[in-house]
mmCIF file of C-alpha atoms and ligand atoms in Angstrom:
data_model
loop_
_atom_site.group_PDB
_atom_site.id
_atom_site.type_symbol
_atom_site.label_atom_id
_atom_site.label_comp_id
_atom_site.label_asym_id
_atom_site.label_seq_id
_atom_site.Cartn_x
_atom_site.Cartn_y
_atom_site.Cartn_z
ATOM 1 C CA MET T 8 -0.125 -0.161 -0.084
ATOM 2 C CA ARG T 9 2.857 2.556 1.107
ATOM 3 C CA LYS T 10 4.518 1.723 -2.312
ATOM 4 C CA LEU T 11 1.307 2.485 -4.241
ATOM 5 C CA TRP T 12 0.696 5.996 -2.438
ATOM 6 C CA HIS T 13 4.415 6.526 -3.473
ATOM 7 C CA LEU T 14 3.960 5.696 -6.847
ATOM 8 C CA LEU T 15 0.895 7.825 -6.854
ATOM 9 C CA GLY T 16 2.871 10.694 -5.476
ATOM 10 C CA VAL T 17 5.653 10.467 -7.840
ATOM 11 C CA GLY T 18 2.949 10.381 -10.767
ATOM 12 C CA CYS T 19 1.482 13.459 -9.667
ATOM 13 C CA LEU T 20 4.675 15.394 -9.178
ATOM 14 C CA ALA T 21 5.665 14.413 -12.922
ATOM 15 C CA ALA T 22 2.362 15.613 -14.023
ATOM 16 C CA LEU T 23 2.516 18.934 -12.334
ATOM 17 C CA MET T 24 6.040 19.296 -13.645
ATOM 18 C CA LEU T 25 4.626 18.667 -17.116
ATOM 19 C CA VAL T 26 1.673 21.011 -16.519
ATOM 20 C CA SER T 27 4.401 23.764 -15.387
ATOM 21 C CA LEU T 28 6.754 23.197 -18.168
ATOM 22 C CA THR T 29 3.927 23.356 -20.550
ATOM 23 C CA ALA T 30 2.757 26.734 -19.253
ATOM 24 C CA CYS T 31 6.303 28.367 -19.728
ATOM 25 C CA ALA T 32 6.672 26.755 -22.909
ATOM 26 C CA GLY T 33 3.307 27.836 -24.035
ATOM 27 C CA LYS T 34 4.216 31.428 -23.946
ATOM 28 C CA SER T 35 6.758 32.200 -26.966
ATOM 29 C CA VAL T 36 9.242 35.016 -26.747
ATOM 30 C CA ALA T 37 7.151 36.816 -29.034
ATOM 31 C CA GLN T 38 4.027 36.829 -26.621
ATOM 32 C CA GLN T 39 5.933 37.626 -23.419
ATOM 33 C CA ASP T 40 6.140 41.422 -22.486
ATOM 34 C CA VAL T 41 9.984 41.931 -21.795
ATOM 35 C CA LEU T 42 9.641 45.075 -20.068
ATOM 36 C CA THR T 43 7.015 43.891 -17.618
ATOM 37 C CA ALA T 44 9.305 40.835 -16.845
ATOM 38 C CA ASP T 45 12.505 42.899 -16.596
ATOM 39 C CA GLN T 46 10.961 45.017 -14.258
ATOM 40 C CA LYS T 47 9.465 42.241 -12.092
ATOM 41 C CA ALA T 48 12.895 40.691 -12.266
ATOM 42 C CA ASN T 49 14.560 43.778 -11.645
ATOM 43 C CA ARG T 50 17.031 42.762 -14.113
ATOM 44 C CA ILE T 51 17.676 43.612 -18.203
ATOM 45 C CA THR T 52 19.553 40.880 -20.319
ATOM 46 C CA TRP T 53 21.676 42.668 -22.665
ATOM 47 C CA GLY T 54 23.644 40.966 -25.580
ATOM 48 C CA VAL T 55 26.993 42.810 -26.006
ATOM 49 C CA LYS T 56 30.244 42.255 -27.926
ATOM 50 C CA ALA T 57 33.164 40.761 -25.807
ATOM 51 C CA ASP T 58 35.570 41.159 -28.340
ATOM 52 C CA THR T 59 35.380 44.527 -29.634
ATOM 53 C CA ARG T 60 37.481 47.353 -27.894
ATOM 54 C CA LEU T 61 35.867 50.897 -27.065
ATOM 55 C CA PHE T 62 32.378 49.211 -27.162
ATOM 56 C CA GLY T 63 32.429 45.820 -25.606
ATOM 57 C CA LEU T 64 35.702 43.937 -24.748
ATOM 58 C CA GLU T 65 36.274 41.234 -21.896
ATOM 59 C CA ASP T 66 39.320 42.615 -19.878
ATOM 60 C CA ILE T 67 41.172 39.240 -19.330
ATOM 61 C CA LYS T 68 42.450 39.990 -15.803
ATOM 62 C CA THR T 69 39.181 40.866 -14.163
ATOM 63 C CA GLY T 70 36.700 39.122 -16.483
ATOM 64 C CA ARG T 71 34.803 42.201 -16.887
ATOM 65 C CA LEU T 72 33.126 43.724 -19.888
ATOM 66 C CA GLU T 73 34.268 47.212 -20.651
ATOM 67 C CA GLY T 74 33.339 49.779 -23.444
ATOM 68 C CA PHE T 75 31.103 52.807 -24.595
ATOM 69 C CA GLU T 76 27.987 50.127 -24.950
ATOM 70 C CA ILE T 77 28.555 48.521 -21.733
ATOM 71 C CA ASP T 78 28.411 51.707 -19.812
ATOM 72 C CA LEU T 79 25.459 53.032 -22.051
ATOM 73 C CA ALA T 80 23.495 49.851 -21.333
ATOM 74 C CA LYS T 81 24.357 49.827 -17.502
ATOM 75 C CA ALA T 82 23.162 53.825 -17.435
ATOM 76 C CA MET T 83 19.970 52.762 -19.659
ATOM 77 C CA THR T 84 19.085 49.741 -17.207
ATOM 78 C CA LYS T 85 19.296 52.258 -14.020
ATOM 79 C CA GLU T 86 17.228 54.857 -15.843
ATOM 80 C CA ILE T 87 14.614 52.226 -16.552
ATOM 81 C CA LEU T 88 14.537 50.120 -13.488
ATOM 82 C CA GLY T 89 15.766 52.695 -10.946
ATOM 83 C CA PRO T 90 19.205 52.971 -9.104
ATOM 84 C CA ASN T 91 19.253 48.946 -7.864
ATOM 85 C CA GLY T 92 18.137 47.863 -11.459
ATOM 86 C CA LYS T 93 20.686 44.973 -12.751
ATOM 87 C CA CYS T 94 22.084 44.125 -15.817
ATOM 88 C CA THR T 95 23.481 40.748 -17.180
ATOM 89 C CA PHE T 96 25.620 40.653 -19.994
ATOM 90 C CA VAL T 97 25.746 37.987 -22.503
ATOM 91 C CA PRO T 98 28.576 37.862 -25.218
ATOM 92 C CA VAL T 99 27.436 37.901 -28.762
ATOM 93 C CA THR T 100 28.912 38.309 -32.136
ATOM 94 C CA SER T 101 27.833 39.607 -35.126
ATOM 95 C CA GLY T 102 26.556 36.080 -36.318
ATOM 96 C CA THR T 103 25.040 34.973 -33.126
ATOM 97 C CA ARG T 104 23.244 38.219 -31.861
ATOM 98 C CA VAL T 105 19.992 37.846 -33.771
ATOM 99 C CA PRO T 106 19.604 34.331 -32.996
ATOM 100 C CA LEU T 107 20.130 34.832 -29.319
ATOM 101 C CA LEU T 108 17.570 37.364 -29.304
ATOM 102 C CA LYS T 109 14.788 35.524 -31.283
ATOM 103 C CA ASN T 110 15.346 32.642 -28.833
ATOM 104 C CA GLY T 111 14.846 34.658 -25.897
ATOM 105 C CA ASN T 112 18.256 34.353 -24.292
ATOM 106 C CA ILE T 113 18.710 38.096 -24.368
ATOM 107 C CA ASP T 114 16.239 40.914 -24.159
ATOM 108 C CA ALA T 115 18.292 43.364 -26.156
ATOM 109 C CA ILE T 116 21.236 43.692 -28.597
ATOM 110 C CA MET T 117 23.571 46.524 -27.920
ATOM 111 C CA ALA T 118 26.543 45.299 -30.231
ATOM 112 C CA THR T 119 27.655 47.590 -32.782
ATOM 113 C CA MET T 120 24.567 46.721 -34.819
ATOM 114 C CA THR T 121 23.572 48.776 -37.880
ATOM 115 C CA ILE T 122 19.916 49.631 -38.321
ATOM 116 C CA THR T 123 19.225 48.231 -41.985
ATOM 117 C CA PRO T 124 15.834 47.630 -43.818
ATOM 118 C CA GLU T 125 17.110 43.942 -44.292
ATOM 119 C CA ARG T 126 17.402 43.468 -40.410
ATOM 120 C CA GLU T 127 14.205 45.586 -39.756
ATOM 121 C CA LYS T 128 12.052 42.530 -41.092
ATOM 122 C CA GLN T 129 13.446 40.556 -38.362
ATOM 123 C CA VAL T 130 14.088 42.927 -35.277
ATOM 124 C CA ASP T 131 12.795 46.317 -34.435
ATOM 125 C CA PHE T 132 15.353 48.752 -33.658
ATOM 126 C CA THR T 133 15.573 52.073 -31.095
ATOM 127 C CA HIS T 134 16.799 55.446 -32.329
ATOM 128 C CA SER T 135 20.572 55.426 -33.524
ATOM 129 C CA TYR T 136 22.712 55.835 -30.781
ATOM 130 C CA PHE T 137 26.182 56.098 -32.392
ATOM 131 C CA ASP T 138 26.838 57.128 -35.890
ATOM 132 C CA ALA T 139 29.516 55.067 -37.476
ATOM 133 C CA GLY T 140 30.769 54.386 -40.956
ATOM 134 C CA GLN T 141 32.418 51.380 -42.752
ATOM 135 C CA SER T 142 36.388 51.908 -43.266
ATOM 136 C CA LEU T 143 39.512 49.822 -43.665
ATOM 137 C CA LEU T 144 42.303 48.759 -41.602
ATOM 138 C CA VAL T 145 45.745 47.879 -43.120
ATOM 139 C CA LYS T 146 49.218 47.360 -42.160
ATOM 140 C CA LYS T 147 51.327 50.672 -42.105
ATOM 141 C CA GLY T 148 52.926 51.134 -45.530
ATOM 142 C CA SER T 149 50.228 49.010 -47.242
ATOM 143 C CA PRO T 150 49.835 50.399 -51.130
ATOM 144 C CA ILE T 151 46.097 49.774 -50.272
ATOM 145 C CA LYS T 152 44.926 53.542 -49.545
ATOM 146 C CA SER T 153 40.960 53.163 -50.447
ATOM 147 C CA ILE T 154 38.423 50.599 -51.156
ATOM 148 C CA LYS T 155 38.802 51.298 -54.928
ATOM 149 C CA ASP T 156 42.414 50.002 -54.483
ATOM 150 C CA LEU T 157 40.727 46.461 -53.168
ATOM 151 C CA ASN T 158 38.497 46.014 -56.175
ATOM 152 C CA LYS T 159 40.974 43.893 -58.136
ATOM 153 C CA PRO T 160 40.619 39.965 -58.406
ATOM 154 C CA GLY T 161 43.183 38.558 -56.194
ATOM 155 C CA GLU T 162 42.727 40.933 -53.306
ATOM 156 C CA VAL T 163 41.476 39.506 -50.093
ATOM 157 C CA ILE T 164 39.309 41.320 -47.520
ATOM 158 C CA LEU T 165 38.929 40.092 -44.053
ATOM 159 C CA GLY T 166 35.515 40.460 -42.245
ATOM 160 C CA VAL T 167 33.359 38.743 -39.846
ATOM 161 C CA SER T 168 30.266 36.757 -40.702
ATOM 162 C CA GLY T 169 26.959 38.220 -39.811
ATOM 163 C CA SER T 170 28.077 41.859 -40.309
ATOM 164 C CA ASN T 171 26.873 43.748 -42.725
ATOM 165 C CA SER T 172 30.496 45.389 -43.810
ATOM 166 C CA VAL T 173 30.919 41.750 -45.426
ATOM 167 C CA LYS T 174 27.817 42.339 -47.499
ATOM 168 C CA ASN T 175 28.783 45.999 -48.260
ATOM 169 C CA VAL T 176 32.413 44.619 -49.923
ATOM 170 C CA ALA T 177 30.040 42.953 -52.845
ATOM 171 C CA LYS T 178 28.878 46.510 -53.216
ATOM 172 C CA TYR T 179 32.039 48.578 -52.963
ATOM 173 C CA ALA T 180 34.599 46.100 -54.316
ATOM 174 C CA PRO T 181 32.903 43.274 -56.007
ATOM 175 C CA LYS T 182 36.239 41.943 -57.632
ATOM 176 C CA ALA T 183 37.837 41.456 -54.250
ATOM 177 C CA ARG T 184 37.328 37.942 -52.364
ATOM 178 C CA VAL T 185 36.092 38.005 -48.775
ATOM 179 C CA LEU T 186 37.366 35.950 -46.224
ATOM 180 C CA GLN T 187 34.706 35.722 -43.235
ATOM 181 C CA LEU T 188 35.879 34.899 -39.868
ATOM 182 C CA SER T 189 33.638 34.340 -36.554
ATOM 183 C CA ASP T 190 34.562 37.280 -34.440
ATOM 184 C CA TYR T 191 36.786 40.720 -34.546
ATOM 185 C CA ALA T 192 39.797 39.022 -32.483
ATOM 186 C CA GLN T 193 40.028 36.132 -35.015
ATOM 187 C CA ALA T 194 39.671 38.845 -37.919
ATOM 188 C CA MET T 195 42.511 40.921 -36.662
ATOM 189 C CA THR T 196 44.687 37.753 -36.006
ATOM 190 C CA ALA T 197 44.233 36.644 -39.599
ATOM 191 C CA LEU T 198 45.467 40.282 -40.698
ATOM 192 C CA LYS T 199 48.477 39.904 -38.914
ATOM 193 C CA SER T 200 48.951 36.715 -40.404
ATOM 194 C CA LYS T 201 48.510 38.096 -43.917
ATOM 195 C CA GLN T 202 45.665 36.122 -44.855
ATOM 196 C CA GLY T 203 44.280 39.214 -46.238
ATOM 197 C CA ASP T 204 44.995 42.617 -47.578
ATOM 198 C CA ALA T 205 42.780 44.685 -45.262
ATOM 199 C CA LEU T 206 40.025 44.326 -42.595
ATOM 200 C CA THR T 207 36.966 45.933 -42.953
ATOM 201 C CA THR T 208 34.275 46.851 -40.681
ATOM 202 C CA ASP T 209 33.125 50.060 -38.643
ATOM 203 C CA ASN T 210 35.397 53.091 -38.185
ATOM 204 C CA GLY T 211 34.984 52.971 -34.244
ATOM 205 C CA ILE T 212 35.954 49.402 -34.176
ATOM 206 C CA LEU T 213 38.948 49.668 -36.272
ATOM 207 C CA TYR T 214 40.390 52.566 -34.604
ATOM 208 C CA GLY T 215 40.108 50.283 -31.259
ATOM 209 C CA MET T 216 42.169 47.714 -33.266
ATOM 210 C CA ALA T 217 44.856 50.494 -34.147
ATOM 211 C CA ALA T 218 45.069 51.641 -30.932
ATOM 212 C CA GLU T 219 45.995 47.930 -29.682
ATOM 213 C CA ASN T 220 48.328 47.160 -32.610
ATOM 214 C CA PRO T 221 50.226 50.611 -33.446
ATOM 215 C CA ASN T 222 51.756 48.893 -36.807
ATOM 216 C CA TYR T 223 48.029 49.148 -38.271
ATOM 217 C CA GLU T 224 45.977 52.117 -39.466
ATOM 218 C CA VAL T 225 42.534 53.173 -40.356
ATOM 219 C CA ILE T 226 42.524 54.383 -44.064
ATOM 220 C CA GLY T 227 40.499 55.779 -46.585
ATOM 221 C CA GLY T 228 37.946 57.606 -44.651
ATOM 222 C CA ASN T 229 34.216 56.066 -44.431
ATOM 223 C CA PHE T 230 32.549 54.740 -47.539
ATOM 224 C CA THR T 231 29.290 53.895 -45.986
ATOM 225 C CA LYS T 232 27.003 55.209 -43.023
ATOM 226 C CA GLU T 233 26.411 52.685 -40.209
ATOM 227 C CA PRO T 234 23.838 53.953 -37.522
ATOM 228 C CA TYR T 235 23.527 51.676 -34.494
ATOM 229 C CA GLY T 236 20.524 50.681 -32.799
ATOM 230 C CA ILE T 237 19.456 48.581 -30.061
ATOM 231 C CA ALA T 238 17.554 45.736 -31.229
ATOM 232 C CA VAL T 239 14.715 44.037 -29.621
ATOM 233 C CA ASN T 240 11.918 41.251 -30.652
ATOM 234 C CA LYS T 241 9.105 42.432 -32.757
ATOM 235 C CA ASN T 242 5.865 43.031 -30.687
ATOM 236 C CA GLN T 243 7.885 44.670 -27.837
ATOM 237 C CA ALA T 244 6.731 48.153 -28.589
ATOM 238 C CA ARG T 245 6.438 48.904 -24.774
ATOM 239 C CA PHE T 246 10.084 47.998 -24.423
ATOM 240 C CA ARG T 247 11.388 49.842 -27.349
ATOM 241 C CA ASN T 248 9.731 52.806 -26.483
ATOM 242 C CA LYS T 249 11.071 52.765 -22.772
ATOM 243 C CA LEU T 250 14.810 52.302 -24.279
ATOM 244 C CA ASN T 251 14.046 55.151 -26.675
ATOM 245 C CA TRP T 252 12.692 57.282 -23.530
ATOM 246 C CA ALA T 253 15.950 56.315 -21.525
ATOM 247 C CA LEU T 254 18.298 57.018 -24.496
ATOM 248 C CA GLU T 255 16.573 60.749 -24.949
ATOM 249 C CA ARG T 256 17.272 61.237 -20.923
ATOM 250 C CA LEU T 257 20.727 60.225 -21.296
ATOM 251 C CA GLU T 258 21.545 62.507 -24.116
ATOM 252 C CA LYS T 259 19.747 65.329 -22.628
ATOM 253 C CA ASN T 260 21.146 64.877 -19.060
ATOM 254 C CA GLY T 261 24.825 64.988 -20.494
ATOM 255 C CA THR T 262 25.193 61.127 -19.463
ATOM 256 C CA TYR T 263 25.586 60.451 -23.241
ATOM 257 C CA ASN T 264 28.364 62.856 -23.970
ATOM 258 C CA ARG T 265 30.455 62.014 -20.931
ATOM 259 C CA LEU T 266 30.543 58.330 -21.853
ATOM 260 C CA LEU T 267 31.449 59.388 -25.291
ATOM 261 C CA LEU T 268 34.130 61.503 -24.173
ATOM 262 C CA LYS T 269 35.503 58.622 -21.818
ATOM 263 C CA TRP T 270 35.719 56.335 -24.609
ATOM 264 C CA PHE T 271 36.361 58.105 -27.886
ATOM 265 C CA GLY T 272 37.530 61.549 -26.441
ATOM 266 C CA HIS T 273 41.344 60.592 -26.811
ATOM 267 C CA VAL T 274 40.894 58.207 -29.865
ATOM 268 C CA LYS T 275 43.379 59.171 -32.534
ATOM 269 C CA GLY T 276 41.521 59.869 -35.603
ATOM 270 C CA PHE T 277 38.034 60.031 -34.304
ATOM 271 C CA ASN T 278 35.938 62.958 -34.488
ATOM 272 C CA TYR T 279 34.458 62.980 -30.855
ATOM 273 C CA GLN T 280 33.094 67.026 -31.348
ATOM 274 C CA GLU T 281 31.075 65.617 -34.207
ATOM 275 C CA MET T 282 29.458 62.793 -32.390
ATOM 276 C CA LYS T 283 28.300 64.732 -29.348
ATOM 277 C CA ARG T 284 24.696 64.856 -28.970
HETATM 278 N N1 LIG S 79 27.802 47.661 -37.893
HETATM 279 C C1 LIG S 79 28.053 46.617 -38.700
HETATM 280 C C2 LIG S 79 26.993 45.629 -38.485
HETATM 281 O O1 LIG S 79 26.302 45.666 -38.017
HETATM 282 C C3 LIG S 79 29.460 45.867 -38.455
HETATM 283 C C4 LIG S 79 29.925 45.613 -36.931
HETATM 284 C C5 LIG S 79 29.537 44.302 -36.365
HETATM 285 O O2 LIG S 79 29.734 43.326 -36.921
HETATM 286 O O3 LIG S 79 29.052 44.256 -35.616
HETATM 287 O O4 LIG S 79 27.114 44.406 -39.174
#
């Protein structure tokens, strides 16, 4: 008899667990209201870069992420949730950021992501929070002076998969071959080991690489416009509006300019004054 009760108990427990599991699974990412859930949990989960100096980079000594986007995400979190609001940072790459958002692993992407009409079919963006432009990084003394010099058969341009920088190459240097790496740390390693003639992505990211690698320089100016937006899932209008509201407040109260000065004020070749809001 005792055994029977025990079996029944286990059975009920299993049934209960199944019910609660299906209840969770029943609510898809698209149906959950992210702002409400984050306010309840007092936490926003951000997808950020961990391989991109100046924007989001992991300090190998402390294990902490540092950069303009990390600071901006922290400030926005406090604006939205209050001074005790917490953030979780999940490292993303150019290739993993949208799938991670779609799967509900992160609430928002703040990771050097350009607002493009193609991406707007999949995600929603806030207003732009940083105006970048695509450029080139080469070894000092390289004969390459602009994107035009790379538009020849035999030239190899390095980039990162999932970035629209690699797509833009097809437009601006269609004759070159593009070699796609999985993140910017690997792309820089590939440039150093001469697997390509130039590395292409946004100017701010390249300035971060040049600061770390003084034998390399950013050349040719910007050949595209890359406005960065924070991406959220579709059907999260409340969350997106709140992010826009927080961004505007930080722009008005001087926090945005303070962070811009902290990260870009002393970067050689970077026009900090022009970027102020
Ligand atoms: N802004 C470009 C993009 O969104 C390049 C930077 C990146 O790979 O994140 O694709």
